[in-house]
Short mmCIF file of C-alpha atoms in Angstrom, two decimals:
data_model
loop_
_atom_site.label_atom_id
_atom_site.label_comp_id
_atom_site.label_asym_id
_atom_site.label_seq_id
_atom_site.Cartn_x
_atom_site.Cartn_y
_atom_site.Cartn_z
CA MET A 1 21.64 187.66 270.25
CA ASN A 2 19.14 189.96 270.58
CA VAL A 3 16.79 191.91 266.68
CA LEU A 4 20.00 194.23 265.89
CA PRO A 5 19.30 197.24 266.03
CA TYR A 6 19.20 198.29 269.87
CA VAL A 7 16.57 201.28 269.88
CA VAL A 8 16.99 204.39 272.84
CA LYS A 9 14.57 206.95 271.56
CA ALA A 10 14.86 210.98 272.59
CA SER A 11 12.00 211.48 275.28
CA SER A 12 12.10 214.67 272.87
CA PRO A 13 12.91 216.90 270.03
CA GLN A 14 15.02 219.17 272.26
CA GLN A 15 17.15 216.07 274.03
CA SER A 16 20.13 216.15 274.26
CA LEU A 17 22.07 212.66 273.28
CA TYR A 18 25.20 214.33 274.08
CA ASP A 19 23.98 214.60 277.58
CA TRP A 20 22.22 210.66 278.21
CA LEU A 21 25.25 209.08 276.65
CA ASN A 22 27.30 211.12 279.56
CA ASP A 23 24.68 210.24 281.46
CA ASN A 24 24.23 206.58 280.90
CA LYS A 25 27.77 205.68 279.65
CA LYS A 26 28.39 202.50 281.28
CA ASP A 27 26.26 200.66 280.02
CA ILE A 28 26.71 201.42 276.34
CA GLU A 29 29.73 198.14 275.93
CA ASP A 30 26.90 195.89 277.69
CA LEU A 31 24.61 196.71 275.26
CA LEU A 32 27.54 196.65 272.49
CA ILE A 33 28.35 193.43 272.90
CA GLU A 34 24.46 192.26 273.81
CA TYR A 35 23.72 193.73 270.52
CA GLY A 36 26.65 194.37 267.98
CA GLY A 37 24.64 197.92 267.17
CA ILE A 38 22.59 200.94 268.81
CA LEU A 39 20.67 202.77 266.53
CA PHE A 40 20.39 206.82 269.07
CA ARG A 41 16.61 208.40 267.67
CA GLY A 42 14.69 211.83 267.78
CA TYR A 43 17.81 213.72 269.63
CA ASP A 44 18.82 217.02 269.09
CA THR A 45 21.46 215.73 267.21
CA SER A 46 21.77 218.89 263.89
CA THR A 47 24.89 219.84 263.16
CA VAL A 48 29.07 218.04 262.47
CA GLU A 49 30.05 219.00 265.69
CA GLN A 50 26.96 217.49 266.86
CA PHE A 51 27.71 214.46 265.88
CA GLU A 52 31.71 214.85 266.69
CA LYS A 53 31.25 216.32 270.33
CA VAL A 54 29.16 212.63 270.44
CA THR A 55 30.75 210.28 269.20
CA THR A 56 33.76 211.56 272.28
CA VAL A 57 31.56 210.67 275.04
CA ILE A 58 32.35 207.21 274.22
CA SER A 59 35.30 207.00 271.82
CA PRO A 60 37.44 210.01 273.00
CA GLU A 61 40.00 210.05 269.78
CA LEU A 62 39.31 209.56 266.75
CA GLU A 63 40.96 207.32 264.01
CA LEU A 64 42.70 208.20 261.05
CA TYR A 65 40.86 205.78 257.63
CA ARG A 66 43.73 203.84 256.30
CA GLU A 67 45.40 201.86 254.01
CA ARG A 68 42.11 203.25 252.94
CA SER A 69 40.14 201.29 249.24
CA THR A 70 37.16 204.54 248.47
CA PRO A 71 36.84 207.16 247.68
CA ARG A 72 35.54 209.11 250.98
CA THR A 73 35.58 212.53 252.36
CA GLU A 74 37.13 214.27 255.24
CA VAL A 75 34.43 216.75 256.81
CA ARG A 76 35.45 217.53 260.25
CA GLY A 77 38.61 215.64 262.04
CA ARG A 78 38.27 212.79 261.85
CA ILE A 79 34.59 212.64 260.83
CA TYR A 80 33.66 211.60 257.21
CA THR A 81 31.30 210.71 254.28
CA SER A 82 30.43 207.29 253.73
CA THR A 83 32.10 205.36 250.50
CA GLU A 84 31.35 208.97 247.71
CA TYR A 85 30.12 205.50 244.94
CA PRO A 86 28.38 206.93 242.61
CA ALA A 87 24.65 206.54 244.12
CA GLU A 88 23.19 203.50 241.60
CA MET A 89 25.90 200.27 243.00
CA HIS A 90 25.14 198.28 246.16
CA ILE A 91 27.56 197.88 248.42
CA PRO A 92 27.30 193.88 250.16
CA LEU A 93 27.95 194.39 253.72
CA HIS A 94 31.19 194.02 254.62
CA ASN A 95 33.00 195.03 258.56
CA GLU A 96 35.23 198.06 258.50
CA ASN A 97 38.39 197.53 257.07
CA SER A 98 38.55 193.36 257.93
CA TYR A 99 41.05 192.91 254.47
CA GLN A 100 43.10 195.42 257.10
CA HIS A 101 46.10 194.11 259.71
CA ALA A 102 44.29 196.68 262.10
CA TRP A 103 40.72 197.22 261.85
CA PRO A 104 38.18 200.58 264.37
CA MET A 105 36.10 198.34 266.87
CA LYS A 106 33.45 200.55 266.84
CA ILE A 107 32.23 202.68 264.12
CA TRP A 108 29.66 205.49 264.56
CA PHE A 109 27.15 206.48 261.63
CA TYR A 110 24.77 209.74 260.97
CA ALA A 111 22.66 211.19 259.04
CA TYR A 112 22.98 214.60 259.16
CA LYS A 113 20.58 213.77 254.66
CA CYS A 114 19.12 211.51 254.68
CA ALA A 115 18.55 210.53 250.32
CA ASP A 116 14.60 211.33 248.95
CA GLU A 117 14.39 207.13 247.82
CA GLY A 118 16.37 204.43 249.78
CA GLY A 119 20.24 204.74 251.26
CA GLU A 120 19.77 202.06 253.93
CA THR A 121 22.46 201.46 255.59
CA PRO A 122 21.28 197.41 255.72
CA ILE A 123 23.67 194.98 259.07
CA ALA A 124 23.79 191.91 260.00
CA ASP A 125 25.20 190.50 262.50
CA SER A 126 29.51 188.89 262.50
CA ARG A 127 28.08 186.12 265.04
CA LYS A 128 24.73 184.86 262.78
CA VAL A 129 26.40 185.22 259.77
CA TYR A 130 29.74 182.38 260.66
CA GLN A 131 27.27 180.17 262.95
CA MET A 132 24.62 179.97 259.46
CA LEU A 133 27.83 179.62 256.90
CA ASP A 134 28.14 175.73 256.08
CA LYS A 135 30.43 174.23 258.00
CA GLN A 136 33.30 173.46 255.89
CA ILE A 137 32.72 176.65 254.70
CA VAL A 138 33.62 177.91 257.68
CA GLU A 139 36.49 175.77 258.36
CA LYS A 140 38.29 176.35 255.23
CA PHE A 141 38.60 179.36 255.42
CA ALA A 142 39.74 179.60 259.38
CA GLU A 143 42.17 177.61 257.38
CA LYS A 144 43.84 179.38 254.34
CA GLY A 145 42.05 182.70 255.61
CA VAL A 146 41.73 185.54 252.27
CA MET A 147 44.26 186.78 250.47
CA TYR A 148 43.48 190.57 248.71
CA VAL A 149 45.17 191.47 246.00
CA ARG A 150 45.08 195.70 244.68
CA ASN A 151 46.74 196.94 242.38
CA LEU A 152 46.43 200.55 242.86
CA GLY A 153 46.48 203.06 239.92
CA GLU A 154 44.84 206.46 238.22
CA GLN A 155 43.05 204.32 236.14
CA ILE A 156 42.12 201.75 237.90
CA ASP A 157 41.13 201.41 241.47
CA LEU A 158 42.26 204.39 243.74
CA PRO A 159 46.74 205.64 243.43
CA TRP A 160 48.77 203.86 245.98
CA GLN A 161 48.96 207.98 247.09
CA THR A 162 45.74 207.52 247.76
CA VAL A 163 45.61 204.46 250.20
CA PHE A 164 48.76 205.18 252.16
CA GLN A 165 48.70 208.39 252.52
CA THR A 166 51.44 209.65 250.93
CA ASP A 167 53.75 210.46 248.05
CA ASN A 168 56.85 208.74 248.86
CA LYS A 169 57.53 205.41 248.29
CA GLU A 170 59.43 204.20 250.51
CA GLU A 171 57.41 205.22 253.61
CA VAL A 172 54.59 203.09 251.73
CA GLU A 173 57.32 199.87 251.49
CA GLU A 174 57.91 200.64 254.82
CA TYR A 175 54.01 200.11 256.47
CA CYS A 176 53.50 196.92 253.69
CA ARG A 177 56.64 195.04 255.30
CA LYS A 178 55.91 195.77 258.86
CA THR A 179 52.20 194.56 258.19
CA GLY A 180 53.03 190.89 256.46
CA THR A 181 52.18 192.59 253.10
CA GLU A 182 53.64 191.91 249.39
CA PHE A 183 54.18 194.33 247.16
CA GLU A 184 55.16 195.03 243.58
CA TRP A 185 55.69 197.47 241.67
CA LEU A 186 54.56 197.91 237.84
CA PRO A 187 54.67 200.59 234.83
CA ASP A 188 53.10 203.98 235.16
CA ASN A 189 53.47 203.35 238.71
CA ARG A 190 51.32 201.95 239.62
CA LEU A 191 51.54 199.49 242.99
CA ARG A 192 50.03 195.78 242.94
CA THR A 193 49.06 194.32 246.18
CA ARG A 194 48.50 190.47 248.11
CA SER A 195 48.43 190.41 252.12
CA VAL A 196 46.66 187.85 253.62
CA ARG A 197 44.51 188.23 256.65
CA GLY A 198 41.94 185.33 258.49
CA ALA A 199 38.43 185.26 258.18
CA VAL A 200 37.24 184.40 260.71
CA ALA A 201 37.95 186.08 264.57
CA LYS A 202 37.32 185.79 268.13
CA HIS A 203 35.96 188.99 269.69
CA PRO A 204 38.46 190.26 272.45
CA LYS A 205 35.85 191.26 274.87
CA SER A 206 32.80 188.70 275.18
CA GLY A 207 35.26 185.98 273.37
CA GLU A 208 32.21 185.25 270.92
CA MET A 209 33.24 183.94 266.98
CA VAL A 210 32.95 185.41 264.47
CA TRP A 211 32.76 185.95 260.52
CA PHE A 212 35.40 188.64 259.02
CA ASN A 213 36.33 188.98 256.29
CA GLN A 214 35.73 190.52 252.55
CA ALA A 215 35.97 188.02 250.55
CA HIS A 216 32.72 188.43 248.60
CA LEU A 217 33.64 191.93 248.30
CA PHE A 218 36.98 192.11 246.63
CA HIS A 219 35.72 189.08 244.65
CA TYR A 220 35.42 190.03 241.29
CA THR A 221 31.39 188.42 241.44
CA SER A 222 30.81 191.33 243.48
CA LEU A 223 30.40 193.32 240.39
CA PRO A 224 27.93 193.02 237.35
CA GLU A 225 28.19 190.24 235.65
CA GLU A 226 29.05 192.05 232.88
CA ILE A 227 31.01 194.40 233.49
CA ALA A 228 33.40 191.71 235.01
CA ASP A 229 33.52 189.97 232.02
CA TYR A 230 34.48 193.11 229.92
CA LEU A 231 37.15 194.08 232.56
CA ILE A 232 38.89 190.64 232.41
CA HIS A 233 38.77 190.55 228.80
CA ALA A 234 40.45 193.53 229.07
CA VAL A 235 42.76 194.03 231.34
CA GLY A 236 43.10 190.14 232.56
CA GLU A 237 42.30 189.11 236.40
CA GLU A 238 45.66 189.40 237.82
CA ASN A 239 45.28 192.75 236.30
CA LEU A 240 41.68 193.71 238.06
CA SER A 241 41.21 196.99 240.44
CA ARG A 242 41.00 194.35 243.08
CA ASN A 243 39.91 190.53 243.97
CA ALA A 244 40.13 188.42 246.81
CA TYR A 245 41.44 184.16 247.01
CA TYR A 246 41.80 181.04 249.55
CA GLY A 247 44.82 182.39 251.75
CA ASP A 248 46.65 179.92 249.41
CA GLY A 249 46.29 181.64 246.33
CA THR A 250 43.44 179.05 244.75
CA PRO A 251 40.17 180.72 243.74
CA ILE A 252 37.47 181.26 245.91
CA GLU A 253 34.56 178.53 244.55
CA LYS A 254 31.87 180.29 243.14
CA SER A 255 29.51 178.39 244.95
CA VAL A 256 31.63 179.39 247.92
CA LEU A 257 30.42 183.08 247.05
CA ASP A 258 26.57 182.81 246.29
CA GLU A 259 26.33 180.34 249.67
CA ILE A 260 28.29 183.88 252.30
CA ARG A 261 26.41 186.07 249.96
CA ALA A 262 23.21 184.47 250.88
CA VAL A 263 23.56 184.45 253.74
CA PHE A 264 23.49 187.70 254.34
CA ASP A 265 20.90 188.01 252.91
CA GLU A 266 19.06 186.14 255.84
CA VAL A 267 20.23 187.63 258.33
CA LYS A 268 20.64 191.19 257.18
CA VAL A 269 18.68 193.98 258.61
CA VAL A 270 17.08 197.29 257.25
CA PHE A 271 15.48 199.93 258.06
CA PRO A 272 15.35 203.69 257.17
CA TRP A 273 16.96 206.08 258.22
CA GLU A 274 15.42 209.29 260.07
CA LYS A 275 17.33 212.67 259.69
CA ASN A 276 19.46 212.85 262.47
CA ASP A 277 19.60 209.00 263.20
CA VAL A 278 23.44 207.68 265.06
CA MET A 279 23.79 204.55 264.90
CA LEU A 280 27.50 203.59 266.78
CA LEU A 281 28.11 199.76 265.85
CA ASP A 282 30.53 197.35 267.22
CA ASN A 283 32.25 196.57 264.01
CA MET A 284 33.70 193.55 264.58
CA LEU A 285 30.27 191.31 266.04
CA VAL A 286 28.41 193.96 263.04
CA ALA A 287 29.35 193.98 259.30
CA HIS A 288 27.32 196.72 257.38
CA GLY A 289 26.73 198.16 253.66
CA ARG A 290 25.06 200.10 251.92
CA THR A 291 21.87 199.78 249.55
CA PRO A 292 20.77 202.31 246.25
CA PHE A 293 19.48 205.81 246.26
CA LYS A 294 18.22 208.59 244.81
CA GLY A 295 18.32 212.45 245.62
CA GLU A 296 21.37 213.75 247.95
CA ARG A 297 22.39 211.69 250.47
CA LYS A 298 24.89 212.39 253.36
CA ILE A 299 25.45 209.46 256.35
CA LEU A 300 28.45 210.82 258.13
CA VAL A 301 31.56 207.97 259.42
CA ALA A 302 33.26 208.06 262.30
CA MET A 303 35.95 205.22 263.06
CA ALA A 304 37.69 204.65 267.09
CA GLU A 305 39.73 201.82 269.02
CA VAL A 306 41.92 199.94 266.40
CA PHE A 307 42.40 196.99 267.08
CA ASP A 308 45.82 196.84 265.57
CA GLN A 309 47.72 193.17 264.86
CA TYR A 310 50.98 194.46 265.13
CA GLY A 311 51.24 197.34 266.64
CA VAL A 312 51.35 199.65 263.14
#
């Protein structure tokens, strides 16, 4: 494993990334497996349309953002804004959609507008996280998996209509049944879901084991302590917008969550965005996050090559 990300720099500001990728397409997969992520810097990729065209060289068909967990806006086609959380919020490192039955194998980032300060996208090699975590922690998660609990409604999280991109309850129920998700309709048009997913995974191409879940992100301790305490007191732990448990429903120990976060912090790589940067990650090999920022920030995202365990 090598230092993230592998950097490819343009020979001139006028060089086309679309052309470079076409000429070197056969090398991209090997580089992704070796490094996990590639940063393309200095190329003439100054519009959303150019970014979309660039992605099609490697990913001819981009994917929809399914079973949503964060607010985003569709910019063009299947190009989305990155998570639209307040600027002061830190987003923990995670592998996109690893709480779902399906996830994109590739995820693209495009620095359309860099923040005045901060706003980096930290990345971390999921193979290193798997290797560095205490083996007893890995074994316990591998055996039990992770249970993700979500309470969906206008006042507490994204509405279920936004999460599932439909206002038809029967469609939501059918989707949940097909993906092994328990569901419970609550008063005030709210929905509670529970899904048990894997915590570690084997990469389908490289065969390497990776740490692949969002337990530390979904768990209420990812919130500032005073906010978490207030919410638990106000609504009860069972009604929190989201939470995570071991797959058998037992609580995840704080010491375990602390170690997971510490390992991510140890292996993460942080670099400043430059305007028009494009980054391609293997979503199973590399986790990503976001640092707080000041000023306007617009990092766009595209996802591709969904790996679906259920064929939904």
